[in-house]
Structure formats: C-alpha cells, structure tokens
Amino acid sequence: KSNAKDDETVEPFSGLRISRKVSAAAFKGLMEGKEYVKLNRVARFSKTMEGDRSDDAWVTIGVLTNKLPTRQDSRGQSFTVWTLSDLEQAEMSLFLFGAAFENNWKE
C-alpha cells in the first residue's frame, strides 16, 4: 500500500518536493542539453541570452500558485495568466497565448 509521502520525491534541479507525473529518468532526458535557470534569475538571464541561444536551450521550474480566468486580447484571442513561484523569494507571471493557451488552459 502506497501513501502520499511514499510518492513524493525531491526534484533535483529545483529542490522542490513533488509528486511525479513524469518519471525521474524521463525528466532527466528532457533536461538533456538544457540549462536550468532559477526562477529569480529568469529576467536577468533572458536579457543576457538574446541572440545567443535557441528558445529551448533553458528551462525554469516553479509552482503554479495562481491562474487568472481566461481573457480576450484586443484581437479577440483567448489567453490566460499564470503566476509561478519558487516558494522562497521569486514569482513571475506567465502569459499563455496561442498553442500554449490551447494546450494548457485546463491544467
């Protein structure tokens, strides 16, 4: 019999305690060749990387702490805004438009 505590692990990149939907091995494979950027460094990091890296060369990890209701932009396209946190000192707003919105708005 498994309990919730047994299913929790510490994610090695961020140090967050999580219940996995993706195996550690699969996640490690997804991280291959990517740089982990702490949430509190994303703004500085993204400014310094302009033109130097492809869009998928880095990742950040955060906890979804807030989701705003779906909104419409000036062209009538749906979008939403999520707040991510590292549960320590950093928060950032993530705007989901287009395919990102369509694929994730129900999460």
PDB file of C-alpha atoms in Angstrom:
ATOM      1  CA  LYS A   1       0.000   0.000   0.000  1.00  0.00           C
ATOM      2  CA  SER A   2       1.436   3.364  -1.072  1.00  0.00           C
ATOM      3  CA  ASN A   3       0.777   6.583   0.757  1.00  0.00           C
ATOM      4  CA  ALA A   4       1.247  10.157  -0.460  1.00  0.00           C
ATOM      5  CA  LYS A   5       4.536  10.514   1.408  1.00  0.00           C
ATOM      6  CA  ASP A   6       5.991   7.478  -0.417  1.00  0.00           C
ATOM      7  CA  ASP A   7       5.085   9.001  -3.801  1.00  0.00           C
ATOM      8  CA  GLU A   8       6.889  12.294  -3.090  1.00  0.00           C
ATOM      9  CA  THR A   9      10.420  12.927  -4.261  1.00  0.00           C
ATOM     10  CA  VAL A  10      12.707  15.922  -4.313  1.00  0.00           C
ATOM     11  CA  GLU A  11      13.192  17.249  -7.834  1.00  0.00           C
ATOM     12  CA  PRO A  12      16.991  17.612  -8.149  1.00  0.00           C
ATOM     13  CA  PHE A  13      17.146  20.761 -10.299  1.00  0.00           C
ATOM     14  CA  SER A  14      14.863  22.982  -8.199  1.00  0.00           C
ATOM     15  CA  GLY A  15      14.896  21.206  -4.835  1.00  0.00           C
ATOM     16  CA  LEU A  16      11.071  21.205  -4.723  1.00  0.00           C
ATOM     17  CA  ARG A  17       9.266  18.221  -3.203  1.00  0.00           C
ATOM     18  CA  ILE A  18       6.922  16.828  -5.832  1.00  0.00           C
ATOM     19  CA  SER A  19       4.576  14.002  -6.684  1.00  0.00           C
ATOM     20  CA  ARG A  20       5.722  12.788 -10.089  1.00  0.00           C
ATOM     21  CA  LYS A  21       3.632  12.510 -13.234  1.00  0.00           C
ATOM     22  CA  VAL A  22       6.813  12.077 -15.280  1.00  0.00           C
ATOM     23  CA  SER A  23       9.485   9.615 -14.173  1.00  0.00           C
ATOM     24  CA  ALA A  24      12.797  10.996 -12.943  1.00  0.00           C
ATOM     25  CA  ALA A  25      14.599   9.263 -15.833  1.00  0.00           C
ATOM     26  CA  ALA A  26      12.223  10.731 -18.439  1.00  0.00           C
ATOM     27  CA  PHE A  27      12.555  14.204 -16.923  1.00  0.00           C
ATOM     28  CA  LYS A  28      16.334  13.931 -16.857  1.00  0.00           C
ATOM     29  CA  GLY A  29      16.186  13.072 -20.564  1.00  0.00           C
ATOM     30  CA  LEU A  30      14.020  16.119 -21.258  1.00  0.00           C
ATOM     31  CA  MET A  31      16.584  18.289 -19.430  1.00  0.00           C
ATOM     32  CA  GLU A  32      19.468  16.957 -21.531  1.00  0.00           C
ATOM     33  CA  GLY A  33      21.325  19.841 -23.174  1.00  0.00           C
ATOM     34  CA  LYS A  34      19.294  22.491 -21.380  1.00  0.00           C
ATOM     35  CA  GLU A  35      20.375  24.938 -18.742  1.00  0.00           C
ATOM     36  CA  TYR A  36      18.311  25.164 -15.537  1.00  0.00           C
ATOM     37  CA  VAL A  37      17.667  28.802 -14.595  1.00  0.00           C
ATOM     38  CA  LYS A  38      16.269  29.531 -11.140  1.00  0.00           C
ATOM     39  CA  LEU A  39      13.043  31.492 -11.230  1.00  0.00           C
ATOM     40  CA  ASN A  40      14.640  34.505  -9.528  1.00  0.00           C
ATOM     41  CA  ARG A  41      17.234  34.693 -12.348  1.00  0.00           C
ATOM     42  CA  VAL A  42      14.920  34.402 -15.368  1.00  0.00           C
ATOM     43  CA  ALA A  43      14.605  38.143 -16.103  1.00  0.00           C
ATOM     44  CA  ARG A  44      18.366  38.754 -15.949  1.00  0.00           C
ATOM     45  CA  PHE A  45      19.136  35.549 -17.805  1.00  0.00           C
ATOM     46  CA  SER A  46      16.713  36.211 -20.667  1.00  0.00           C
ATOM     47  CA  LYS A  47      18.214  39.683 -21.228  1.00  0.00           C
ATOM     48  CA  THR A  48      21.747  38.318 -21.434  1.00  0.00           C
ATOM     49  CA  MET A  49      20.862  35.456 -23.783  1.00  0.00           C
ATOM     50  CA  GLU A  50      19.247  37.459 -26.594  1.00  0.00           C
ATOM     51  CA  GLY A  51      20.618  36.102 -29.852  1.00  0.00           C
ATOM     52  CA  ASP A  52      22.938  33.649 -28.105  1.00  0.00           C
ATOM     53  CA  ARG A  53      20.683  30.626 -27.630  1.00  0.00           C
ATOM     54  CA  SER A  54      17.739  28.869 -29.126  1.00  0.00           C
ATOM     55  CA  ASP A  55      14.408  29.263 -27.334  1.00  0.00           C
ATOM     56  CA  ASP A  56      14.518  25.720 -25.978  1.00  0.00           C
ATOM     57  CA  ALA A  57      18.045  25.770 -24.527  1.00  0.00           C
ATOM     58  CA  TRP A  58      16.946  26.632 -20.996  1.00  0.00           C
ATOM     59  CA  VAL A  59      14.169  25.810 -18.526  1.00  0.00           C
ATOM     60  CA  THR A  60      12.874  27.096 -15.234  1.00  0.00           C
ATOM     61  CA  ILE A  61      10.803  25.266 -12.649  1.00  0.00           C
ATOM     62  CA  GLY A  62       8.126  26.778 -10.465  1.00  0.00           C
ATOM     63  CA  VAL A  63       4.948  26.028  -8.598  1.00  0.00           C
ATOM     64  CA  LEU A  64       1.705  27.245 -10.132  1.00  0.00           C
ATOM     65  CA  THR A  65       0.274  29.473  -7.398  1.00  0.00           C
ATOM     66  CA  ASN A  66      -2.417  31.412  -9.262  1.00  0.00           C
ATOM     67  CA  LYS A  67      -4.403  31.227 -12.509  1.00  0.00           C
ATOM     68  CA  LEU A  68      -6.466  34.121 -13.768  1.00  0.00           C
ATOM     69  CA  PRO A  69      -9.694  33.436 -15.649  1.00  0.00           C
ATOM     70  CA  THR A  70      -9.465  33.308 -19.443  1.00  0.00           C
ATOM     71  CA  ARG A  71      -9.370  36.754 -21.065  1.00  0.00           C
ATOM     72  CA  GLN A  72      -9.600  38.107 -24.608  1.00  0.00           C
ATOM     73  CA  ASP A  73      -6.883  40.242 -26.176  1.00  0.00           C
ATOM     74  CA  SER A  74      -7.614  43.208 -28.489  1.00  0.00           C
ATOM     75  CA  ARG A  75      -7.909  40.813 -31.462  1.00  0.00           C
ATOM     76  CA  GLY A  76     -10.387  38.561 -29.639  1.00  0.00           C
ATOM     77  CA  GLN A  77      -7.866  35.775 -29.000  1.00  0.00           C
ATOM     78  CA  SER A  78      -8.105  33.916 -25.680  1.00  0.00           C
ATOM     79  CA  PHE A  79      -5.246  33.979 -23.205  1.00  0.00           C
ATOM     80  CA  THR A  80      -4.622  33.436 -19.527  1.00  0.00           C
ATOM     81  CA  VAL A  81      -2.029  34.496 -16.974  1.00  0.00           C
ATOM     82  CA  TRP A  82      -0.432  32.088 -14.508  1.00  0.00           C
ATOM     83  CA  THR A  83       1.723  33.002 -11.531  1.00  0.00           C
ATOM     84  CA  LEU A  84       4.725  30.775 -10.876  1.00  0.00           C
ATOM     85  CA  SER A  85       6.665  30.777  -7.599  1.00  0.00           C
ATOM     86  CA  ASP A  86       9.784  29.094  -6.268  1.00  0.00           C
ATOM     87  CA  LEU A  87       8.115  29.176  -2.815  1.00  0.00           C
ATOM     88  CA  GLU A  88      11.058  31.160  -1.483  1.00  0.00           C
ATOM     89  CA  GLN A  89      11.586  34.590  -2.957  1.00  0.00           C
ATOM     90  CA  ALA A  90      10.570  34.718  -6.602  1.00  0.00           C
ATOM     91  CA  GLU A  91       7.327  34.945  -8.513  1.00  0.00           C
ATOM     92  CA  MET A  92       6.725  35.579 -12.178  1.00  0.00           C
ATOM     93  CA  SER A  93       3.706  35.981 -14.426  1.00  0.00           C
ATOM     94  CA  LEU A  94       3.464  33.648 -17.385  1.00  0.00           C
ATOM     95  CA  PHE A  95       1.167  34.746 -20.219  1.00  0.00           C
ATOM     96  CA  LEU A  96      -0.238  31.867 -22.283  1.00  0.00           C
ATOM     97  CA  PHE A  97      -1.329  32.719 -25.830  1.00  0.00           C
ATOM     98  CA  GLY A  98      -1.964  30.640 -28.953  1.00  0.00           C
ATOM     99  CA  ALA A  99      -0.899  26.989 -28.764  1.00  0.00           C
ATOM    100  CA  ALA A 100       0.406  27.409 -25.197  1.00  0.00           C
ATOM    101  CA  PHE A 101      -3.053  28.554 -24.130  1.00  0.00           C
ATOM    102  CA  GLU A 102      -4.898  25.879 -26.131  1.00  0.00           C
ATOM    103  CA  ASN A 103      -2.718  23.059 -24.791  1.00  0.00           C
ATOM    104  CA  ASN A 104      -2.607  24.147 -21.139  1.00  0.00           C
ATOM    105  CA  TRP A 105      -5.563  26.322 -20.113  1.00  0.00           C
ATOM    106  CA  LYS A 106      -7.323  23.405 -18.366  1.00  0.00           C
ATOM    107  CA  GLU A 107      -4.319  22.466 -16.209  1.00  0.00           C
TER     108      GLU A 107
END
